[in-house]
Amino acid sequence: MARADACEGMQVVTAAGRMKELSRAAHAAERRIGLVPTMGALHRGHLSLVSRSRSECDLTVMSVYVNPLQFGPAEDFGAYPRDTARDSDLARAAGVDILFVPEEGEVHVPGHLTRVEVERMGDVLCGRTRPGHFRGVATVVAKLLAIVRPAAAYFGQKDAQQLRLIRRMVRDLHEEVEIVACPTVREDDGLALSSRNAYLTTEERRCAPVLYRALQEAARRARAGETDASRLTALVRETIETEPLARIDYVEAVDDETLQPVTSIRGRVLLAVAAWFGRARLIDNLLL
Ligand code: AMP
């Protein structure tokens, strides 16, 4: 049933009210909705989430919304790549059933005052350099979940902190949605796909795979028996510093669930990095 509908073409929806109607109809027909929230500038990483949703759900909704709440005043909200026509073609080809591209005022209604804060988990790692970022993320995701009411929502491991924080938010708010983690899609040289890779110059692009190389090097060292977290983060730093174009923001080993720093590698530990290459701030991570 779902695939036959998909063949009729992708619907583009710009109003929250219309999206809610379609969601209500899907619920009435007992169709399982999968939601893939994105900020557009689609790449294979986003499309891998779509394909996972299609394999598990009857109806895949992709949202494309550059959420102003998650950008700081000095960040790239204005410059963030936007190309709705291209996104729409890619989404249709990937089998998205409904592309939700909310117009101004549809997600954050005029006069909105409500924010969702996941305490502690939003202040560490990227939250330190980007104060308020995760409040913006949690707020928009809570609203998208309320509008679309999916059975499952798909998130990339690439944004590990975001994924864990959304999981916690959904748990805390008793939301009835399954949060599905999808593996990071990479270029052949290891660079994690990201819409912000478009900011890299040729020279910066050549250096950027050092992030993943450094993480892998540390993972090898951990497998060989190194359990001291500070020695592993030092190794990651040293490797990244071999590339003069990289400017490290942070390298941290944290507990995979709470995101709080650990001193030794016991249980599931997330090794996470962020670094600037010119005006692009790139992140990557690996689970030890
Ligand atoms: P964004 O458009 O950057 O907000 O990302 C939308 C979703 O795609 C998030 O859940 C990201 O984690 C996910 N995503 C971004 N890049 C990748 C990637 N390289 N591999 C897998 N998922 C990704």
PDB file of N, CA and C in Angstrom, residues 128-230:
ATOM      1  N   ARG A 128      29.504  23.689  24.392  1.00  0.00           N
ATOM      2  CA  ARG A 128      30.395  24.669  25.023  1.00  0.00           C
ATOM      3  C   ARG A 128      30.738  25.798  24.043  1.00  0.00           C
ATOM      4  N   THR A 129      31.011  25.419  22.804  1.00  0.00           N
ATOM      5  CA  THR A 129      31.323  26.419  21.778  1.00  0.00           C
ATOM      6  C   THR A 129      30.053  27.034  21.197  1.00  0.00           C
ATOM      7  N   ARG A 130      28.948  26.295  21.293  1.00  0.00           N
ATOM      8  CA  ARG A 130      27.711  26.755  20.666  1.00  0.00           C
ATOM      9  C   ARG A 130      26.607  26.858  21.728  1.00  0.00           C
ATOM     10  N   PRO A 131      26.720  27.842  22.638  1.00  0.00           N
ATOM     11  CA  PRO A 131      25.717  27.938  23.707  1.00  0.00           C
ATOM     12  C   PRO A 131      24.319  28.143  23.122  1.00  0.00           C
ATOM     13  N   GLY A 132      23.367  27.374  23.644  1.00  0.00           N
ATOM     14  CA  GLY A 132      21.979  27.503  23.165  1.00  0.00           C
ATOM     15  C   GLY A 132      21.668  26.642  21.948  1.00  0.00           C
ATOM     16  N   HIS A 133      22.709  26.100  21.318  1.00  0.00           N
ATOM     17  CA  HIS A 133      22.486  25.307  20.102  1.00  0.00           C
ATOM     18  C   HIS A 133      21.533  24.137  20.359  1.00  0.00           C
ATOM     19  N   PHE A 134      21.803  23.368  21.405  1.00  0.00           N
ATOM     20  CA  PHE A 134      21.003  22.165  21.628  1.00  0.00           C
ATOM     21  C   PHE A 134      19.609  22.474  22.178  1.00  0.00           C
ATOM     22  N   ARG A 135      19.460  23.640  22.796  1.00  0.00           N
ATOM     23  CA  ARG A 135      18.114  24.069  23.187  1.00  0.00           C
ATOM     24  C   ARG A 135      17.295  24.291  21.911  1.00  0.00           C
ATOM     25  N   GLY A 136      17.944  24.906  20.916  1.00  0.00           N
ATOM     26  CA  GLY A 136      17.278  25.131  19.623  1.00  0.00           C
ATOM     27  C   GLY A 136      16.947  23.820  18.930  1.00  0.00           C
ATOM     28  N   VAL A 137      17.876  22.862  19.001  1.00  0.00           N
ATOM     29  CA  VAL A 137      17.668  21.563  18.356  1.00  0.00           C
ATOM     30  C   VAL A 137      16.522  20.819  19.045  1.00  0.00           C
ATOM     31  N   ALA A 138      16.574  20.736  20.377  1.00  0.00           N
ATOM     32  CA  ALA A 138      15.546  19.997  21.119  1.00  0.00           C
ATOM     33  C   ALA A 138      14.177  20.638  20.886  1.00  0.00           C
ATOM     34  N   THR A 139      14.136  21.958  20.853  1.00  0.00           N
ATOM     35  CA  THR A 139      12.861  22.651  20.661  1.00  0.00           C
ATOM     36  C   THR A 139      12.273  22.344  19.288  1.00  0.00           C
ATOM     37  N   VAL A 140      13.104  22.417  18.254  1.00  0.00           N
ATOM     38  CA  VAL A 140      12.551  22.184  16.910  1.00  0.00           C
ATOM     39  C   VAL A 140      12.163  20.719  16.727  1.00  0.00           C
ATOM     40  N   VAL A 141      12.965  19.805  17.276  1.00  0.00           N
ATOM     41  CA  VAL A 141      12.636  18.383  17.099  1.00  0.00           C
ATOM     42  C   VAL A 141      11.351  18.051  17.859  1.00  0.00           C
ATOM     43  N   ALA A 142      11.184  18.609  19.059  1.00  0.00           N
ATOM     44  CA  ALA A 142       9.941  18.369  19.811  1.00  0.00           C
ATOM     45  C   ALA A 142       8.740  18.845  18.990  1.00  0.00           C
ATOM     46  N   LYS A 143       8.875  19.976  18.316  1.00  0.00           N
ATOM     47  CA  LYS A 143       7.763  20.504  17.520  1.00  0.00           C
ATOM     48  C   LYS A 143       7.519  19.650  16.275  1.00  0.00           C
ATOM     49  N   LEU A 144       8.603  19.223  15.618  1.00  0.00           N
ATOM     50  CA  LEU A 144       8.434  18.383  14.423  1.00  0.00           C
ATOM     51  C   LEU A 144       7.758  17.057  14.794  1.00  0.00           C
ATOM     52  N   LEU A 145       8.128  16.514  15.957  1.00  0.00           N
ATOM     53  CA  LEU A 145       7.504  15.268  16.407  1.00  0.00           C
ATOM     54  C   LEU A 145       6.012  15.483  16.674  1.00  0.00           C
ATOM     55  N   ALA A 146       5.680  16.650  17.232  1.00  0.00           N
ATOM     56  CA  ALA A 146       4.275  16.943  17.537  1.00  0.00           C
ATOM     57  C   ALA A 146       3.462  17.145  16.251  1.00  0.00           C
ATOM     58  N   ILE A 147       4.084  17.708  15.230  1.00  0.00           N
ATOM     59  CA  ILE A 147       3.372  17.976  13.967  1.00  0.00           C
ATOM     60  C   ILE A 147       3.206  16.682  13.163  1.00  0.00           C
ATOM     61  N   VAL A 148       4.291  15.914  13.069  1.00  0.00           N
ATOM     62  CA  VAL A 148       4.303  14.737  12.178  1.00  0.00           C
ATOM     63  C   VAL A 148       3.805  13.480  12.896  1.00  0.00           C
ATOM     64  N   ARG A 149       3.979  13.413  14.211  1.00  0.00           N
ATOM     65  CA  ARG A 149       3.611  12.239  15.028  1.00  0.00           C
ATOM     66  C   ARG A 149       4.089  10.911  14.408  1.00  0.00           C
ATOM     67  N   PRO A 150       5.414  10.796  14.199  1.00  0.00           N
ATOM     68  CA  PRO A 150       5.945   9.568  13.598  1.00  0.00           C
ATOM     69  C   PRO A 150       6.057   8.440  14.630  1.00  0.00           C
ATOM     70  N   ALA A 151       6.081   7.211  14.116  1.00  0.00           N
ATOM     71  CA  ALA A 151       6.355   6.062  14.988  1.00  0.00           C
ATOM     72  C   ALA A 151       7.857   5.966  15.233  1.00  0.00           C
ATOM     73  N   ALA A 152       8.628   6.419  14.241  1.00  0.00           N
ATOM     74  CA  ALA A 152      10.091   6.370  14.362  1.00  0.00           C
ATOM     75  C   ALA A 152      10.681   7.630  13.754  1.00  0.00           C
ATOM     76  N   ALA A 153      11.793   8.091  14.325  1.00  0.00           N
ATOM     77  CA  ALA A 153      12.514   9.235  13.746  1.00  0.00           C
ATOM     78  C   ALA A 153      13.970   8.823  13.603  1.00  0.00           C
ATOM     79  N   TYR A 154      14.565   9.230  12.476  1.00  0.00           N
ATOM     80  CA  TYR A 154      15.893   8.739  12.086  1.00  0.00           C
ATOM     81  C   TYR A 154      16.946   9.834  12.204  1.00  0.00           C
ATOM     82  N   PHE A 155      18.029   9.512  12.915  1.00  0.00           N
ATOM     83  CA  PHE A 155      19.102  10.480  13.167  1.00  0.00           C
ATOM     84  C   PHE A 155      20.447   9.836  12.868  1.00  0.00           C
ATOM     85  N   GLY A 156      21.405  10.656  12.435  1.00  0.00           N
ATOM     86  CA  GLY A 156      22.736  10.147  12.112  1.00  0.00           C
ATOM     87  C   GLY A 156      23.658  10.142  13.323  1.00  0.00           C
ATOM     88  N   GLN A 157      24.477   9.097  13.394  1.00  0.00           N
ATOM     89  CA  GLN A 157      25.518   8.996  14.428  1.00  0.00           C
ATOM     90  C   GLN A 157      26.539  10.128  14.310  1.00  0.00           C
ATOM     91  N   LYS A 158      26.616  10.710  13.108  1.00  0.00           N
ATOM     92  CA  LYS A 158      27.593  11.774  12.903  1.00  0.00           C
ATOM     93  C   LYS A 158      27.385  12.872  13.931  1.00  0.00           C
ATOM     94  N   ASP A 159      26.112  13.176  14.199  1.00  0.00           N
ATOM     95  CA  ASP A 159      25.791  14.179  15.213  1.00  0.00           C
ATOM     96  C   ASP A 159      25.460  13.441  16.511  1.00  0.00           C
ATOM     97  N   ALA A 160      26.488  12.841  17.097  1.00  0.00           N
ATOM     98  CA  ALA A 160      26.302  11.912  18.209  1.00  0.00           C
ATOM     99  C   ALA A 160      25.654  12.591  19.411  1.00  0.00           C
ATOM    100  N   GLN A 161      26.060  13.806  19.694  1.00  0.00           N
ATOM    101  CA  GLN A 161      25.515  14.500  20.863  1.00  0.00           C
ATOM    102  C   GLN A 161      24.030  14.784  20.652  1.00  0.00           C
ATOM    103  N   GLN A 162      23.697  15.242  19.451  1.00  0.00           N
ATOM    104  CA  GLN A 162      22.304  15.517  19.115  1.00  0.00           C
ATOM    105  C   GLN A 162      21.455  14.266  19.291  1.00  0.00           C
ATOM    106  N   LEU A 163      21.932  13.159  18.754  1.00  0.00           N
ATOM    107  CA  LEU A 163      21.200  11.899  18.817  1.00  0.00           C
ATOM    108  C   LEU A 163      20.919  11.486  20.264  1.00  0.00           C
ATOM    109  N   ARG A 164      21.928  11.565  21.099  1.00  0.00           N
ATOM    110  CA  ARG A 164      21.773  11.134  22.490  1.00  0.00           C
ATOM    111  C   ARG A 164      20.857  12.077  23.263  1.00  0.00           C
ATOM    112  N   LEU A 165      20.986  13.354  22.966  1.00  0.00           N
ATOM    113  CA  LEU A 165      20.150  14.348  23.638  1.00  0.00           C
ATOM    114  C   LEU A 165      18.676  14.201  23.233  1.00  0.00           C
ATOM    115  N   ILE A 166      18.422  13.911  21.962  1.00  0.00           N
ATOM    116  CA  ILE A 166      17.040  13.709  21.502  1.00  0.00           C
ATOM    117  C   ILE A 166      16.461  12.444  22.141  1.00  0.00           C
ATOM    118  N   ARG A 167      17.287  11.408  22.220  1.00  0.00           N
ATOM    119  CA  ARG A 167      16.844  10.178  22.895  1.00  0.00           C
ATOM    120  C   ARG A 167      16.389  10.484  24.312  1.00  0.00           C
ATOM    121  N   ARG A 168      17.197  11.280  25.008  1.00  0.00           N
ATOM    122  CA  ARG A 168      16.895  11.600  26.392  1.00  0.00           C
ATOM    123  C   ARG A 168      15.623  12.455  26.475  1.00  0.00           C
ATOM    124  N   MET A 169      15.500  13.410  25.576  1.00  0.00           N
ATOM    125  CA  MET A 169      14.316  14.278  25.563  1.00  0.00           C
ATOM    126  C   MET A 169      13.037  13.446  25.380  1.00  0.00           C
ATOM    127  N   VAL A 170      13.074  12.533  24.414  1.00  0.00           N
ATOM    128  CA  VAL A 170      11.912  11.700  24.113  1.00  0.00           C
ATOM    129  C   VAL A 170      11.546  10.837  25.314  1.00  0.00           C
ATOM    130  N   ARG A 171      12.574  10.328  25.984  1.00  0.00           N
ATOM    131  CA  ARG A 171      12.344   9.514  27.173  1.00  0.00           C
ATOM    132  C   ARG A 171      11.724  10.374  28.269  1.00  0.00           C
ATOM    133  N   ASP A 172      12.325  11.544  28.502  1.00  0.00           N
ATOM    134  CA  ASP A 172      11.868  12.416  29.589  1.00  0.00           C
ATOM    135  C   ASP A 172      10.453  12.932  29.356  1.00  0.00           C
ATOM    136  N   LEU A 173      10.106  13.183  28.096  1.00  0.00           N
ATOM    137  CA  LEU A 173       8.788  13.763  27.790  1.00  0.00           C
ATOM    138  C   LEU A 173       7.726  12.698  27.501  1.00  0.00           C
ATOM    139  N   HIS A 174       8.082  11.426  27.706  1.00  0.00           N
ATOM    140  CA  HIS A 174       7.136  10.321  27.446  1.00  0.00           C
ATOM    141  C   HIS A 174       6.617  10.346  26.015  1.00  0.00           C
ATOM    142  N   GLU A 175       7.457  10.760  25.084  1.00  0.00           N
ATOM    143  CA  GLU A 175       7.056  10.759  23.675  1.00  0.00           C
ATOM    144  C   GLU A 175       7.017   9.313  23.190  1.00  0.00           C
ATOM    145  N   GLU A 176       5.996   8.988  22.386  1.00  0.00           N
ATOM    146  CA  GLU A 176       5.878   7.613  21.874  1.00  0.00           C
ATOM    147  C   GLU A 176       6.516   7.532  20.497  1.00  0.00           C
ATOM    148  N   VAL A 177       7.817   7.676  20.452  1.00  0.00           N
ATOM    149  CA  VAL A 177       8.496   7.587  19.159  1.00  0.00           C
ATOM    150  C   VAL A 177       9.815   6.854  19.365  1.00  0.00           C
ATOM    151  N   GLU A 178      10.143   6.023  18.396  1.00  0.00           N
ATOM    152  CA  GLU A 178      11.409   5.296  18.468  1.00  0.00           C
ATOM    153  C   GLU A 178      12.474   6.155  17.791  1.00  0.00           C
ATOM    154  N   ILE A 179      13.578   6.382  18.490  1.00  0.00           N
ATOM    155  CA  ILE A 179      14.671   7.152  17.892  1.00  0.00           C
ATOM    156  C   ILE A 179      15.687   6.157  17.332  1.00  0.00           C
ATOM    157  N   VAL A 180      15.876   6.215  16.017  1.00  0.00           N
ATOM    158  CA  VAL A 180      16.732   5.227  15.355  1.00  0.00           C
ATOM    159  C   VAL A 180      18.060   5.881  14.966  1.00  0.00           C
ATOM    160  N   ALA A 181      19.155   5.271  15.405  1.00  0.00           N
ATOM    161  CA  ALA A 181      20.498   5.779  15.102  1.00  0.00           C
ATOM    162  C   ALA A 181      21.008   5.138  13.818  1.00  0.00           C
ATOM    163  N   CYS A 182      21.503   5.942  12.895  1.00  0.00           N
ATOM    164  CA  CYS A 182      22.008   5.425  11.620  1.00  0.00           C
ATOM    165  C   CYS A 182      23.502   5.738  11.496  1.00  0.00           C
ATOM    166  N   PRO A 183      24.272   4.791  10.932  1.00  0.00           N
ATOM    167  CA  PRO A 183      25.730   4.962  10.854  1.00  0.00           C
ATOM    168  C   PRO A 183      26.148   6.168  10.012  1.00  0.00           C
ATOM    169  N   THR A 184      27.311   6.697  10.315  1.00  0.00           N
ATOM    170  CA  THR A 184      27.851   7.846   9.576  1.00  0.00           C
ATOM    171  C   THR A 184      28.274   7.427   8.174  1.00  0.00           C
ATOM    172  N   VAL A 185      27.799   8.151   7.181  1.00  0.00           N
ATOM    173  CA  VAL A 185      28.206   7.896   5.794  1.00  0.00           C
ATOM    174  C   VAL A 185      29.420   8.771   5.502  1.00  0.00           C
ATOM    175  N   ARG A 186      30.450   8.164   4.891  1.00  0.00           N
ATOM    176  CA  ARG A 186      31.727   8.863   4.681  1.00  0.00           C
ATOM    177  C   ARG A 186      32.131   8.898   3.215  1.00  0.00           C
ATOM    178  N   GLU A 187      33.005   9.838   2.889  1.00  0.00           N
ATOM    179  CA  GLU A 187      33.659   9.829   1.584  1.00  0.00           C
ATOM    180  C   GLU A 187      34.675   8.688   1.595  1.00  0.00           C
ATOM    181  N   ASP A 188      35.236   8.366   0.428  1.00  0.00           N
ATOM    182  CA  ASP A 188      36.193   7.258   0.356  1.00  0.00           C
ATOM    183  C   ASP A 188      37.390   7.486   1.267  1.00  0.00           C
ATOM    184  N   ASP A 189      37.785   8.748   1.443  1.00  0.00           N
ATOM    185  CA  ASP A 189      38.959   9.026   2.281  1.00  0.00           C
ATOM    186  C   ASP A 189      38.600   9.172   3.761  1.00  0.00           C
ATOM    187  N   GLY A 190      37.360   8.870   4.126  1.00  0.00           N
ATOM    188  CA  GLY A 190      36.991   8.843   5.551  1.00  0.00           C
ATOM    189  C   GLY A 190      36.255  10.078   6.029  1.00  0.00           C
ATOM    190  N   LEU A 191      36.303  11.174   5.273  1.00  0.00           N
ATOM    191  CA  LEU A 191      35.625  12.385   5.724  1.00  0.00           C
ATOM    192  C   LEU A 191      34.115  12.139   5.828  1.00  0.00           C
ATOM    193  N   ALA A 192      33.550  12.449   6.996  1.00  0.00           N
ATOM    194  CA  ALA A 192      32.107  12.294   7.180  1.00  0.00           C
ATOM    195  C   ALA A 192      31.384  13.294   6.284  1.00  0.00           C
ATOM    196  N   LEU A 193      30.366  12.835   5.555  1.00  0.00           N
ATOM    197  CA  LEU A 193      29.599  13.759   4.717  1.00  0.00           C
ATOM    198  C   LEU A 193      28.915  14.780   5.614  1.00  0.00           C
ATOM    199  N   SER A 194      28.919  16.028   5.179  1.00  0.00           N
ATOM    200  CA  SER A 194      28.272  17.094   5.921  1.00  0.00           C
ATOM    201  C   SER A 194      27.937  18.218   4.954  1.00  0.00           C
ATOM    202  N   SER A 195      26.812  18.863   5.209  1.00  0.00           N
ATOM    203  CA  SER A 195      26.452  20.005   4.345  1.00  0.00           C
ATOM    204  C   SER A 195      27.519  21.081   4.443  1.00  0.00           C
ATOM    205  N   ARG A 196      28.202  21.169   5.580  1.00  0.00           N
ATOM    206  CA  ARG A 196      29.219  22.212   5.771  1.00  0.00           C
ATOM    207  C   ARG A 196      30.533  21.896   5.054  1.00  0.00           C
ATOM    208  N   ASN A 197      30.688  20.678   4.511  1.00  0.00           N
ATOM    209  CA  ASN A 197      31.901  20.394   3.730  1.00  0.00           C
ATOM    210  C   ASN A 197      31.963  21.310   2.512  1.00  0.00           C
ATOM    211  N   ALA A 198      30.803  21.845   2.113  1.00  0.00           N
ATOM    212  CA  ALA A 198      30.762  22.763   0.963  1.00  0.00           C
ATOM    213  C   ALA A 198      31.575  24.028   1.227  1.00  0.00           C
ATOM    214  N   TYR A 199      31.822  24.356   2.493  1.00  0.00           N
ATOM    215  CA  TYR A 199      32.603  25.558   2.815  1.00  0.00           C
ATOM    216  C   TYR A 199      34.106  25.360   2.620  1.00  0.00           C
ATOM    217  N   LEU A 200      34.558  24.093   2.486  1.00  0.00           N
ATOM    218  CA  LEU A 200      35.999  23.810   2.462  1.00  0.00           C
ATOM    219  C   LEU A 200      36.638  24.237   1.145  1.00  0.00           C
ATOM    220  N   THR A 201      37.816  24.853   1.223  1.00  0.00           N
ATOM    221  CA  THR A 201      38.606  25.095   0.019  1.00  0.00           C
ATOM    222  C   THR A 201      39.246  23.760  -0.380  1.00  0.00           C
ATOM    223  N   THR A 202      39.826  23.711  -1.564  1.00  0.00           N
ATOM    224  CA  THR A 202      40.447  22.465  -2.037  1.00  0.00           C
ATOM    225  C   THR A 202      41.496  21.980  -1.038  1.00  0.00           C
ATOM    226  N   GLU A 203      42.280  22.924  -0.548  1.00  0.00           N
ATOM    227  CA  GLU A 203      43.354  22.568   0.373  1.00  0.00           C
ATOM    228  C   GLU A 203      42.798  22.064   1.718  1.00  0.00           C
ATOM    229  N   GLU A 204      41.773  22.747   2.218  1.00  0.00           N
ATOM    230  CA  GLU A 204      41.141  22.314   3.484  1.00  0.00           C
ATOM    231  C   GLU A 204      40.483  20.952   3.317  1.00  0.00           C
ATOM    232  N   ARG A 205      39.864  20.751   2.155  1.00  0.00           N
ATOM    233  CA  ARG A 205      39.197  19.467   1.891  1.00  0.00           C
ATOM    234  C   ARG A 205      40.220  18.324   1.926  1.00  0.00           C
ATOM    235  N   ARG A 206      41.434  18.627   1.431  1.00  0.00           N
ATOM    236  CA  ARG A 206      42.491  17.614   1.405  1.00  0.00           C
ATOM    237  C   ARG A 206      42.899  17.235   2.837  1.00  0.00           C
ATOM    238  N   CYS A 207      42.869  18.210   3.746  1.00  0.00           N
ATOM    239  CA  CYS A 207      43.307  17.972   5.131  1.00  0.00           C
ATOM    240  C   CYS A 207      42.226  17.356   6.012  1.00  0.00           C
ATOM    241  N   ALA A 208      40.960  17.625   5.687  1.00  0.00           N
ATOM    242  CA  ALA A 208      39.861  17.314   6.612  1.00  0.00           C
ATOM    243  C   ALA A 208      39.757  15.832   7.033  1.00  0.00           C
ATOM    244  N   PRO A 209      40.128  14.874   6.176  1.00  0.00           N
ATOM    245  CA  PRO A 209      40.031  13.472   6.613  1.00  0.00           C
ATOM    246  C   PRO A 209      40.906  13.146   7.822  1.00  0.00           C
ATOM    247  N   VAL A 210      41.765  14.079   8.224  1.00  0.00           N
ATOM    248  CA  VAL A 210      42.618  13.831   9.397  1.00  0.00           C
ATOM    249  C   VAL A 210      41.772  13.568  10.649  1.00  0.00           C
ATOM    250  N   LEU A 211      40.566  14.114  10.700  1.00  0.00           N
ATOM    251  CA  LEU A 211      39.724  13.905  11.889  1.00  0.00           C
ATOM    252  C   LEU A 211      39.441  12.412  12.073  1.00  0.00           C
ATOM    253  N   TYR A 212      38.994  11.782  10.991  1.00  0.00           N
ATOM    254  CA  TYR A 212      38.642  10.365  11.102  1.00  0.00           C
ATOM    255  C   TYR A 212      39.888   9.506  11.279  1.00  0.00           C
ATOM    256  N   ARG A 213      40.975   9.898  10.587  1.00  0.00           N
ATOM    257  CA  ARG A 213      42.240   9.149  10.745  1.00  0.00           C
ATOM    258  C   ARG A 213      42.673   9.169  12.196  1.00  0.00           C
ATOM    259  N   ALA A 214      42.561  10.328  12.835  1.00  0.00           N
ATOM    260  CA  ALA A 214      42.994  10.472  14.228  1.00  0.00           C
ATOM    261  C   ALA A 214      42.126   9.613  15.150  1.00  0.00           C
ATOM    262  N   LEU A 215      40.819   9.601  14.889  1.00  0.00           N
ATOM    263  CA  LEU A 215      39.912   8.792  15.716  1.00  0.00           C
ATOM    264  C   LEU A 215      40.219   7.305  15.559  1.00  0.00           C
ATOM    265  N   GLN A 216      40.496   6.918  14.306  1.00  0.00           N
ATOM    266  CA  GLN A 216      40.780   5.500  14.063  1.00  0.00           C
ATOM    267  C   GLN A 216      42.076   5.063  14.733  1.00  0.00           C
ATOM    268  N   GLU A 217      43.043   5.971  14.687  1.00  0.00           N
ATOM    269  CA  GLU A 217      44.337   5.694  15.322  1.00  0.00           C
ATOM    270  C   GLU A 217      44.123   5.440  16.820  1.00  0.00           C
ATOM    271  N   ALA A 218      43.300   6.276  17.447  1.00  0.00           N
ATOM    272  CA  ALA A 218      43.013   6.114  18.878  1.00  0.00           C
ATOM    273  C   ALA A 218      42.246   4.819  19.137  1.00  0.00           C
ATOM    274  N   ALA A 219      41.327   4.498  18.236  1.00  0.00           N
ATOM    275  CA  ALA A 219      40.555   3.265  18.413  1.00  0.00           C
ATOM    276  C   ALA A 219      41.480   2.051  18.347  1.00  0.00           C
ATOM    277  N   ARG A 220      42.463   2.113  17.437  1.00  0.00           N
ATOM    278  CA  ARG A 220      43.447   1.016  17.339  1.00  0.00           C
ATOM    279  C   ARG A 220      44.206   0.888  18.640  1.00  0.00           C
ATOM    280  N   ARG A 221      44.631   2.054  19.183  1.00  0.00           N
ATOM    281  CA  ARG A 221      45.396   2.068  20.437  1.00  0.00           C
ATOM    282  C   ARG A 221      44.535   1.495  21.583  1.00  0.00           C
ATOM    283  N   ALA A 222      43.243   1.826  21.574  1.00  0.00           N
ATOM    284  CA  ALA A 222      42.344   1.318  22.616  1.00  0.00           C
ATOM    285  C   ALA A 222      42.189  -0.199  22.491  1.00  0.00           C
ATOM    286  N   ARG A 223      42.067  -0.661  21.245  1.00  0.00           N
ATOM    287  CA  ARG A 223      41.927  -2.115  21.041  1.00  0.00           C
ATOM    288  C   ARG A 223      43.188  -2.835  21.486  1.00  0.00           C
ATOM    289  N   ALA A 224      44.332  -2.134  21.359  1.00  0.00           N
ATOM    290  CA  ALA A 224      45.604  -2.748  21.756  1.00  0.00           C
ATOM    291  C   ALA A 224      45.793  -2.712  23.274  1.00  0.00           C
ATOM    292  N   GLY A 225      44.817  -2.128  23.992  1.00  0.00           N
ATOM    293  CA  GLY A 225      44.879  -2.217  25.450  1.00  0.00           C
ATOM    294  C   GLY A 225      44.990  -0.899  26.188  1.00  0.00           C
ATOM    295  N   GLU A 226      45.100   0.225  25.470  1.00  0.00           N
ATOM    296  CA  GLU A 226      45.179   1.519  26.160  1.00  0.00           C
ATOM    297  C   GLU A 226      43.822   1.854  26.784  1.00  0.00           C
ATOM    298  N   THR A 227      43.799   2.109  28.086  1.00  0.00           N
ATOM    299  CA  THR A 227      42.528   2.411  28.753  1.00  0.00           C
ATOM    300  C   THR A 227      42.511   3.826  29.326  1.00  0.00           C
ATOM    301  N   ASP A 228      43.625   4.544  29.213  1.00  0.00           N
ATOM    302  CA  ASP A 228      43.683   5.888  29.769  1.00  0.00           C
ATOM    303  C   ASP A 228      43.092   6.893  28.765  1.00  0.00           C
ATOM    304  N   ALA A 229      41.986   7.517  29.171  1.00  0.00           N
ATOM    305  CA  ALA A 229      41.274   8.400  28.240  1.00  0.00           C
ATOM    306  C   ALA A 229      42.132   9.594  27.829  1.00  0.00           C
ATOM    307  N   SER A 230      42.912  10.148  28.764  1.00  0.00           N
ATOM    308  CA  SER A 230      43.680  11.352  28.413  1.00  0.00           C
ATOM    309  C   SER A 230      44.814  11.014  27.435  1.00  0.00           C
TER     310      SER A 230
END
